Amino acid sequence: LPEIPDYGTPLTIRHVMSHLSGLREWRLVAAFSGIGEGSHVLSNQDLLRIAAKQRALNFVPGTAYSYTNTGFNLATILIERALANGKTFQEFTQEAIFEPLKMTHTRWRDNFRVLVANRALAYGPAPSGGWIQQTPIENIIGAGGMLSTVGDWLLWNENFTHAKVGGPDLVKSLETPAKLSNGKTITYAAGLVVSTFGELREVSHAGATGGYRTWLGRYPDQGVSVAVMCNSAEANPTQLGRDVARLWTGAVSAPKPAFAADPVKLGELAGMYRKVRDSSAVELRVKDGKLTIDSGMQLVPTGVASFSAGESQFLFASGGFRVVTPDGDAVYERVQPARPSASELASLAGAYTSRETDTTLTVAAKDGELTL
């Protein structure tokens, strides 16, 4: 894609497919541009213009894993230009994938105004109680935007067994876990997560947009696939899918040993930490005798200086902690919260312009705080 700047280092399709690209998440950039999710009807061409203005990557491609929708959305444009012979991505995938697999109820939402028979709208909780509609108002496709059914998704999964579309080599490459430049193999492959559930090999991926929540899982050795589609933002499709998989496969999750944390030790771990790689800050707090992180997520103690949250392990040592995940590690160092004086805050006030977002932000100092 000639519109994307030359960042001085190879940026490959495999980097994009495995989220090793370092490309910035377009939704975050768009939010700074004043065209955040739901405020404007955006297309893939709008996304391309946003990506083309980014003068740097978040990291050197291949050195780290960081999930970003940008790459998969740009891939649709790349396919149209390189493979589709004048067809749209919608037309190309219909002829090359959906029709051969008999996925007759699958299409892309490249025009959200088009009426689609039997389409389920998405909902989320309203601030004052009850429900509100949360159906995406956008025409961006690639990383999401597929309209389908659980039956069609099971046909898609079946192709990983019979390789009718793409052939065995392509199927194998999609399920091959990526490797970082330091040699570490991660669980993310190419649009798929290859891991385990209990003692079973699991190939899966979850999705979320607006109020939709989805999960598609496959257990190759048992010949079992599970597709979950929910139109509630409060649904947990991964848990629902694995509950179904457990019934069909007999999988049992390994029990996690309980560990009673010392309340005094928890208090010592609370505080502010900064990620070494990008200087983003998080704060750990003790609430109701439990150690929590910014989002409110609880860190479950597994040892004197070790905690878990989902598939992530938090290992504390003098001066900070390391987060160990199946897709790479992150190091955080303890820092003290800054307490600038009124004059120091005033010196930061002013207008800040970004050529990457075509936006000017005005920062003001008032009552001991900075406001945008």
mmCIF file with all atom_site columns, C-alpha atoms in Angstrom, residues 24-25 33 50 59 62 80 138 166 239 279 292 316 359:
data_model
loop_
_atom_site.group_PDB
_atom_site.id
_atom_site.type_symbol
_atom_site.label_atom_id
_atom_site.label_alt_id
_atom_site.label_comp_id
_atom_site.label_asym_id
_atom_site.label_entity_id
_atom_site.label_seq_id
_atom_site.pdbx_PDB_ins_code
_atom_site.Cartn_x
_atom_site.Cartn_y
_atom_site.Cartn_z
_atom_site.occupancy
_atom_site.B_iso_or_equiv
_atom_site.pdbx_formal_charge
_atom_site.auth_seq_id
_atom_site.auth_comp_id
_atom_site.auth_asym_id
_atom_site.auth_atom_id
_atom_site.pdbx_PDB_model_num
ATOM 1  C CA . ARG A 1 24  ? -1.441  2.229   15.673 1.00 0.00 ? 24  ARG A CA 1
ATOM 2  C CA . GLU A 1 25  ? -5.036  1.360   16.532 1.00 0.00 ? 25  GLU A CA 1
ATOM 3  C CA . SER A 1 33  ? -9.434  13.515  15.685 1.00 0.00 ? 33  SER A CA 1
ATOM 4  C CA . ILE A 1 50  ? -5.883  7.902   9.063  1.00 0.00 ? 50  ILE A CA 1
ATOM 5  C CA . PHE A 1 59  ? 7.266   -0.595  17.954 1.00 0.00 ? 59  PHE A CA 1
ATOM 6  C CA . GLY A 1 62  ? 8.076   -8.434  14.988 1.00 0.00 ? 62  GLY A CA 1
ATOM 7  C CA . GLU A 1 80  ? -8.906  -5.668  -3.530 1.00 0.00 ? 80  GLU A CA 1
ATOM 8  C CA . GLU A 1 138 ? -19.962 2.342   10.357 1.00 0.00 ? 138 GLU A CA 1
ATOM 9  C CA . GLY A 1 166 ? -7.127  -22.398 0.303  1.00 0.00 ? 166 GLY A CA 1
ATOM 10 C CA . GLN A 1 239 ? -17.294 -18.734 28.771 1.00 0.00 ? 239 GLN A CA 1
ATOM 11 C CA . SER A 1 279 ? 5.526   4.877   29.630 1.00 0.00 ? 279 SER A CA 1
ATOM 12 C CA . THR A 1 292 ? -6.960  -4.608  41.821 1.00 0.00 ? 292 THR A CA 1
ATOM 13 C CA . PHE A 1 316 ? 6.511   -8.764  41.579 1.00 0.00 ? 316 PHE A CA 1
ATOM 14 C CA . THR A 1 359 ? -6.384  18.138  15.472 1.00 0.00 ? 359 THR A CA 1
#
